[in-house]
Amino acid sequence: MPMCIICSQAKPDGIFILSEFICDDCESEMVRTDVMDERYPFFIGQLKQNLILKNA
């Protein structure tokens, strides 16, 4: 099973973006999170670290 780059758990269902996996649970939470929510910077940080920096 692929490992989610957001929650670091192995889960069977999700999406691959630039060969990195995001589980369905994290994807759902991310798209519902408002930019003013306290978890928003966490999601941005995880995406930046795992997608942007790895694929730069």
N, CA and C of each residue as an Amber inpcrd file, in Angstrom:
protein
   168
   0.8310000  -1.1820000   0.0000000   0.0000000   0.0000000   0.0000000
   0.8810000   1.2530000   0.0000000   0.4490000   2.2660000  -0.7220000
   1.2250000   3.5110000  -0.7620000   1.1230000   4.2840000   0.5530000
   2.1520000   5.0640000   0.8500000   2.2250000   5.8690000   2.0660000
   1.8280000   7.3110000   1.7370000   0.8670000   7.8320000   2.4820000
   0.3760000   9.2030000   2.2780000   1.4390000  10.2130000   2.7170000
   1.6820000  11.2220000   1.8840000   2.6800000  12.2500000   2.2170000
   2.1560000  13.2560000   3.2440000   0.8660000  13.2260000   3.5350000
   0.2940000  14.1540000   4.5090000   0.2590000  13.5240000   5.9020000
  -0.3560000  12.3450000   6.0220000  -0.5200000  11.7110000   7.3310000
   0.5090000  10.6150000   7.6160000   1.3120000  10.2770000   6.6310000
   2.3590000   9.2510000   6.7620000   1.8240000   7.8660000   7.1100000
   0.6000000   7.5830000   6.6800000   0.0140000   6.2680000   6.9100000
  -0.1550000   5.5560000   5.5760000  -0.0180000   4.2390000   5.6080000
  -0.2440000   3.4340000   4.4110000  -1.7430000   3.2180000   4.2670000
  -2.2820000   3.6430000   3.1290000  -3.7270000   3.5180000   2.8890000
  -3.9450000   3.0530000   1.4540000  -5.0390000   2.3340000   1.2210000
  -5.2580000   1.7470000  -0.1040000  -5.8080000   2.7140000  -1.1560000
  -6.5430000   3.7530000  -0.7280000  -7.2270000   4.6140000  -1.6950000
  -6.7560000   6.0530000  -1.5890000  -6.5730000   6.6740000  -2.7560000
  -6.1630000   8.0640000  -2.7890000  -5.7610000   8.4590000  -4.1910000
  -5.0140000   9.5430000  -4.2790000  -4.5710000  10.0550000  -5.5710000
  -3.0570000  10.1800000  -5.5930000  -2.4960000  10.1300000  -6.7860000
  -1.0690000  10.3620000  -6.9790000  -0.9020000  11.6830000  -7.7030000
  -0.0530000  12.5470000  -7.1490000   0.2860000  13.8180000  -7.7670000
   1.8020000  13.8610000  -7.8760000   2.3060000  13.9930000  -9.0910000
   3.7460000  13.9840000  -9.3320000   4.4080000  12.7900000  -8.6570000
   3.7970000  11.6440000  -8.7650000   4.2430000  10.3560000  -8.2220000
   4.2040000  10.2700000  -6.7020000   3.6090000  11.2460000  -6.0320000
   3.4500000  11.2060000  -4.5750000   1.9840000  10.9240000  -4.2570000
   1.7420000  10.1480000  -3.1970000   0.4020000   9.6810000  -2.8450000
  -0.2180000  10.5260000  -1.7470000  -1.4990000  10.8870000  -1.9270000
  -2.3050000  11.5460000  -0.9020000  -3.5520000  10.6930000  -0.7180000
  -3.7780000  10.2270000   0.5160000  -4.9140000   9.3380000   0.7700000
  -6.2310000  10.1100000   0.6400000  -7.3170000   9.3560000   0.4560000
  -8.6400000   9.9570000   0.3130000  -9.0240000  10.8090000   1.5190000
  -8.6790000  10.3420000   2.7290000  -9.0310000  11.0950000   3.9350000
  -8.3510000  12.4620000   3.9540000  -7.0580000  12.4920000   3.6710000
  -6.3270000  13.7620000   3.6730000  -6.7760000  14.6650000   2.5340000
  -7.0150000  14.0750000   1.3730000  -7.4890000  14.8770000   0.2440000
  -8.8090000  15.5530000   0.5980000  -9.7310000  14.7980000   1.1780000
 -11.0380000  15.3560000   1.5540000 -10.8840000  16.4760000   2.5700000
 -10.0400000  16.2590000   3.5690000  -9.8430000  17.2890000   4.5840000
  -9.1910000  18.5340000   3.9950000  -8.2220000  18.3370000   3.1000000
  -7.5340000  19.4780000   2.4950000  -8.4780000  20.3430000   1.6750000
  -9.3380000  19.7360000   0.8760000 -10.2130000  20.5420000   0.0170000
 -11.3160000  21.2360000   0.8060000 -11.6120000  20.7620000   2.0090000
 -12.6190000  21.4080000   2.8480000 -12.0200000  22.4470000   3.7900000
 -10.6950000  22.4970000   3.9140000 -10.0440000  23.3920000   4.8610000
  -9.9650000  24.8090000   4.3090000 -10.4650000  25.7410000   5.0830000
 -10.4140000  27.1540000   4.7220000  -8.9970000  27.6790000   4.9300000
  -8.6080000  28.6730000   4.1490000  -7.2560000  29.2280000   4.2600000
  -7.0010000  29.8690000   5.6240000  -8.0200000  30.2070000   6.3600000
  -7.8690000  30.7950000   7.6840000  -7.8250000  29.7330000   8.7870000
  -8.0550000  28.4740000   8.4390000  -8.0310000  27.3770000   9.4060000
  -6.6060000  27.1500000   9.9000000  -6.4580000  26.7600000  11.1440000
  -5.1220000  26.5530000  11.7170000  -4.3850000  25.3710000  11.0900000
  -5.0910000  24.4310000  10.4370000  -4.4400000  23.2910000   9.7890000
  -3.9480000  23.6190000   8.3810000  -4.3950000  24.7140000   7.8180000
  -4.0140000  25.0790000   6.4560000  -2.4950000  25.1730000   6.2720000
  -1.7600000  25.8540000   7.1520000  -0.2950000  25.9130000   6.9870000
   0.3620000  24.5340000   7.0480000  -0.1910000  23.6150000   7.8370000
   0.3440000  22.2560000   7.8960000   0.2380000  21.5850000   6.5380000
  -0.9320000  21.6780000   5.9080000  -1.1180000  21.0620000   4.5900000
  -0.1820000  21.6830000   3.5540000  -0.0610000  22.9870000   3.5640000
   0.8270000  23.6720000   2.6260000   2.2710000  23.2240000   2.8460000
   2.6760000  23.1240000   4.0920000   4.0300000  22.6860000   4.4090000
   4.3090000  21.2690000   3.9310000   3.3640000  20.3750000   4.1390000
   3.5300000  18.9950000   3.6950000   3.6180000  18.9230000   2.1720000
   2.7540000  19.6590000   1.4930000   2.7750000  19.6560000   0.0260000
   4.0710000  20.2540000  -0.4940000   4.4940000  21.3540000   0.1070000
   5.7230000  22.0060000  -0.3300000   6.9250000  21.0790000  -0.1450000
   7.0110000  20.4700000   1.0140000   8.1360000  19.5810000   1.3220000
   8.1470000  18.3480000   0.4260000   6.9870000  17.7880000   0.1630000
   6.9280000  16.5070000  -0.5400000   6.7090000  16.6120000  -2.0430000
   6.1500000  17.6870000  -2.5080000   5.9100000  17.8210000  -3.9440000
   6.8620000  18.8060000  -4.6040000   6.9410000  19.9800000  -4.0740000
   7.7170000  21.0360000  -4.7120000   9.2160000  20.7960000  -4.5410000
   9.6600000  20.5610000  -3.3130000  11.0950000  20.4140000  -3.0770000
  11.6620000  19.1320000  -3.6670000  10.9140000  18.0440000  -3.6340000
  11.3850000  16.7710000  -4.2010000  11.4390000  16.8070000  -5.7200000
  10.5570000  17.6040000  -6.3220000  10.4530000  17.6270000  -7.7830000
  11.0310000  18.8990000  -8.3960000  11.8190000  19.6250000  -7.6390000
  12.3990000  20.8700000  -8.1430000  13.5450000  20.5770000  -9.0780000
